[in-house]
CSV table of C-alpha atoms in Angstrom, one decimal:
chain,number,residue,atom,x,y,z
S,144,MET,CA,-24.3,18.3,-10.1
S,145,SER,CA,-20.9,20.0,-10.2
S,146,ARG,CA,-18.1,19.0,-7.9
S,147,ASP,CA,-15.4,21.5,-7.1
S,148,TYR,CA,-12.1,19.7,-7.1
S,149,GLU,CA,-10.3,22.7,-5.6
S,150,GLY,CA,-12.4,22.6,-2.5
S,151,LYS,CA,-13.1,19.8,-0.1
S,152,ILE,CA,-12.6,17.0,-2.6
S,153,GLY,CA,-9.0,18.0,-3.2
S,154,ILE,CA,-8.3,18.5,0.5
S,155,GLY,CA,-9.9,15.2,1.3
S,156,GLN,CA,-7.7,13.5,-1.3
S,157,LEU,CA,-4.6,15.2,0.2
S,158,LEU,CA,-5.5,14.1,3.7
S,159,LEU,CA,-6.1,10.5,2.6
S,160,CYS,CA,-2.8,10.4,0.8
S,161,LEU,CA,-1.0,11.7,3.8
S,162,LEU,CA,-2.6,9.1,6.0
S,163,ALA,CA,-1.7,6.4,3.6
S,164,ALA,CA,1.9,7.7,3.5
S,165,ALA,CA,1.9,7.6,7.3
S,166,THR,CA,1.7,3.8,7.2
S,167,LEU,CA,5.5,4.0,7.0
S,168,CYS,CA,5.4,5.1,10.6
S,169,ILE,CA,3.6,1.9,11.8
S,170,PRO,CA,5.9,-0.1,14.0
S,171,TYR,CA,7.3,-3.0,12.1
S,172,MET,CA,8.8,-4.6,15.2
S,173,ILE,CA,7.9,-3.7,18.7
S,174,GLU,CA,10.2,-5.8,20.8
S,175,PRO,CA,13.0,-5.8,21.9
S,176,GLN,CA,13.2,-2.3,20.5
S,177,MET,CA,10.5,-0.5,18.5
S,178,GLU,CA,11.5,-0.2,14.9
S,179,PHE,CA,9.4,1.7,12.4
S,180,THR,CA,8.7,0.5,8.8
S,181,PHE,CA,10.5,3.3,7.2
S,182,ASN,CA,13.7,1.9,8.7
S,183,ARG,CA,13.1,-1.5,7.1
S,184,ILE,CA,12.4,-0.5,3.5
S,185,MET,CA,15.2,-0.9,1.0
S,186,PRO,CA,16.7,2.5,0.1
S,187,ILE,CA,16.6,3.5,3.8
S,188,GLY,CA,16.8,0.2,5.6
S,189,ASP,CA,17.6,-3.4,5.2
S,190,SER,CA,14.8,-4.5,2.9
S,191,ALA,CA,13.3,-6.7,5.6
S,192,VAL,CA,9.8,-5.7,4.5
S,193,SER,CA,10.3,-7.1,1.0
S,194,ALA,CA,11.9,-10.3,2.3
S,195,ASP,CA,9.0,-10.8,4.8
S,196,GLN,CA,6.4,-10.1,2.2
S,197,SER,CA,7.9,-12.7,-0.2
S,198,MET,CA,8.1,-15.2,2.7
S,199,TYR,CA,4.4,-14.7,3.5
S,200,ILE,CA,3.4,-15.0,-0.1
S,201,ILE,CA,5.3,-18.2,-0.5
S,202,ALA,CA,3.7,-19.5,2.8
S,203,ILE,CA,0.2,-18.9,1.5
S,204,ALA,CA,1.1,-20.4,-1.9
S,205,GLU,CA,2.4,-23.5,-0.2
S,206,THR,CA,-0.7,-23.8,1.9
S,207,LEU,CA,-2.9,-23.5,-1.2
S,208,GLY,CA,-0.6,-25.9,-3.1
S,209,VAL,CA,0.0,-23.5,-5.9
S,210,VAL,CA,3.6,-22.5,-5.4
S,211,SER,CA,4.8,-24.4,-8.5
S,212,ALA,CA,2.1,-22.7,-10.6
S,213,ILE,CA,3.4,-19.2,-9.8
S,214,PRO,CA,6.0,-18.0,-12.3
S,215,GLU,CA,9.4,-17.0,-10.9
S,216,ALA,CA,8.9,-13.5,-12.4
S,217,VAL,CA,6.2,-12.9,-9.8
S,218,PHE,CA,8.7,-13.2,-7.0
S,219,ASP,CA,11.1,-10.9,-8.8
S,220,ILE,CA,8.4,-8.2,-9.1
S,221,LEU,CA,7.0,-8.7,-5.6
S,222,PRO,CA,9.6,-6.5,-3.7
S,223,TYR,CA,8.5,-3.5,-5.8
S,224,THR,CA,4.8,-3.7,-4.9
S,225,ILE,CA,5.4,-1.6,-1.7
S,226,TYR,CA,7.3,1.0,-3.8
S,227,ALA,CA,4.5,1.1,-6.3
S,228,PHE,CA,2.0,1.8,-3.6
S,229,TYR,CA,4.0,4.8,-2.3
S,230,ALA,CA,4.7,6.0,-5.8
S,231,ILE,CA,0.9,6.1,-6.5
S,232,ILE,CA,0.4,8.0,-3.2
S,233,ALA,CA,3.1,10.5,-4.2
S,234,PHE,CA,1.5,10.8,-7.7
S,235,ASP,CA,-1.9,11.6,-6.1
S,236,ILE,CA,-0.4,14.2,-3.8
S,237,VAL,CA,1.5,16.0,-6.5
S,238,PHE,CA,-1.2,16.0,-9.1
S,239,THR,CA,-3.9,16.9,-6.5
S,240,LEU,CA,-1.9,20.0,-5.6
S,241,PHE,CA,-1.4,20.6,-9.3
S,242,MET,CA,-5.1,20.5,-10.0
S,243,MET,CA,-5.9,22.8,-7.0
S,244,ILE,CA,-3.5,25.4,-8.4
S,245,LEU,CA,-4.0,25.2,-12.2
S,246,ARG,CA,-7.7,24.3,-12.4
S,247,SER,CA,-7.3,23.1,-16.0
S,248,GLU,CA,-10.1,20.9,-17.5
S,249,ILE,CA,-7.6,19.4,-20.0
S,250,ILE,CA,-5.2,18.3,-17.3
S,251,ARG,CA,-8.1,17.0,-15.2
S,252,HIS,CA,-9.3,14.8,-18.1
S,253,LEU,CA,-5.8,13.4,-18.6
S,254,LEU,CA,-5.4,12.7,-14.9
S,255,ARG,CA,-8.8,11.1,-14.8
S,256,ALA,CA,-7.7,8.5,-17.3
S,257,LEU,CA,-4.4,7.9,-15.5
S,258,SER,CA,-6.2,7.7,-12.2
S,259,ILE,CA,-8.4,4.8,-13.5
S,260,LEU,CA,-5.3,3.0,-14.6
S,261,LEU,CA,-3.6,3.5,-11.3
S,262,GLY,CA,-6.8,2.4,-9.6
S,263,LEU,CA,-6.4,-1.0,-11.4
S,264,VAL,CA,-2.8,-1.2,-10.3
S,265,LEU,CA,-3.9,-0.4,-6.7
S,266,LEU,CA,-6.5,-3.2,-6.9
S,267,VAL,CA,-3.6,-5.7,-7.7
S,268,LEU,CA,-1.5,-4.2,-4.9
S,269,ALA,CA,-4.4,-4.5,-2.5
S,270,LEU,CA,-4.9,-8.2,-3.4
S,271,VAL,CA,-1.1,-8.8,-3.0
S,272,ASN,CA,-1.2,-7.2,0.4
S,273,LEU,CA,-4.2,-9.2,1.4
S,274,LEU,CA,-2.4,-12.4,0.4
S,275,THR,CA,0.6,-11.2,2.5
S,276,VAL,CA,-1.6,-10.9,5.6
S,277,ALA,CA,-3.1,-14.3,4.9
S,278,GLY,CA,0.4,-15.7,4.3
S,279,PHE,CA,1.5,-14.5,7.8
S,280,PHE,CA,-1.2,-16.6,9.3
S,281,ALA,CA,-0.5,-19.5,7.0
S,282,LYS,CA,3.2,-19.4,8.1
S,283,TYR,CA,2.2,-19.2,11.8
S,284,LEU,CA,-0.3,-22.1,11.5
S,285,SER,CA,2.3,-24.3,9.7
S,286,GLY,CA,4.8,-23.7,12.5
S,287,GLY,CA,7.0,-21.4,10.5
S,288,PHE,CA,7.7,-19.2,13.5
S,289,GLY,CA,8.6,-22.1,15.7
S,290,GLU,CA,7.1,-22.2,19.2
S,291,ARG,CA,6.5,-18.5,19.5
S,292,GLU,CA,3.1,-17.3,20.6
S,293,ILE,CA,0.8,-15.6,18.0
S,294,PHE,CA,1.0,-12.2,19.8
S,295,ASP,CA,4.7,-12.2,19.8
S,296,CYS,CA,4.7,-12.9,16.1
S,297,ILE,CA,2.2,-10.2,15.4
S,298,LYS,CA,4.3,-7.6,17.3
S,299,ASN,CA,7.6,-8.5,15.8
S,300,ASN,CA,7.1,-9.8,12.2
S,301,GLY,CA,5.5,-6.9,10.4
S,302,LEU,CA,1.9,-7.9,10.5
S,303,LEU,CA,0.7,-4.6,11.8
S,304,PHE,CA,2.3,-2.8,8.9
S,305,PHE,CA,0.9,-5.3,6.3
S,306,ILE,CA,-2.6,-4.9,7.8
S,307,GLY,CA,-2.3,-1.1,7.6
S,308,LEU,CA,-1.0,-1.3,4.1
S,309,THR,CA,-3.8,-3.6,3.0
S,310,VAL,CA,-6.5,-1.4,4.5
S,311,PHE,CA,-5.1,1.7,2.9
S,312,SER,CA,-4.6,-0.1,-0.4
S,313,PHE,CA,-8.3,-0.9,-0.6
S,314,ILE,CA,-9.4,2.6,0.6
S,315,CYS,CA,-7.0,4.4,-1.8
S,316,MET,CA,-8.0,2.0,-4.7
S,317,ALA,CA,-11.7,3.0,-4.2
S,318,LYS,CA,-10.8,6.7,-4.0
S,319,GLN,CA,-8.5,6.4,-7.1
S,320,PHE,CA,-11.5,5.5,-9.2
S,321,SER,CA,-13.2,8.8,-8.3
S,322,SER,CA,-10.1,11.0,-8.2
S,323,PHE,CA,-9.9,13.9,-10.6
S,324,PHE,CA,-13.6,13.5,-11.5
S,325,GLY,CA,-14.7,16.9,-10.2
S,326,THR,CA,-14.9,20.0,-12.3
S,327,SER,CA,-12.3,22.8,-12.4
S,328,HIS,CA,-13.6,26.3,-12.3
């Protein structure tokens, strides 16, 4: 059975990537004034996203009692996981368009191998994002947000963004393993 990459497979891949990139438009903080995630990521904003992610990962590690077993290098790399996710999304957009225009079997075979490698990277990123969401709840349950109610914390501490990022990390990871597997005519 032949799959035409230039048809609905390529368009579906582009739409998924654009939806994944739209996670930057998820509100990071709703009150007192709505602030979107793209304002809080480092080159554009104040890097609050990376700081919160590190804080949540530390919270889940402390809850599990494994914080001393995690090498310091992990916390040095952690702020770049969000950039890696969006870099992979950008890669998919560019090379999907590339494949739709060129229709080259040689390029498709090269992109297939790279796509599998990037799928493994997305698996790691998805697990990190899942731990970030779990870390939010670990921090809340350990009293890390003080006396604030759970809904106030959810609205104002980035949980909505991290849930969206986790969901799209898993969806894009699954799609990454099948990307560039069609045939070019």
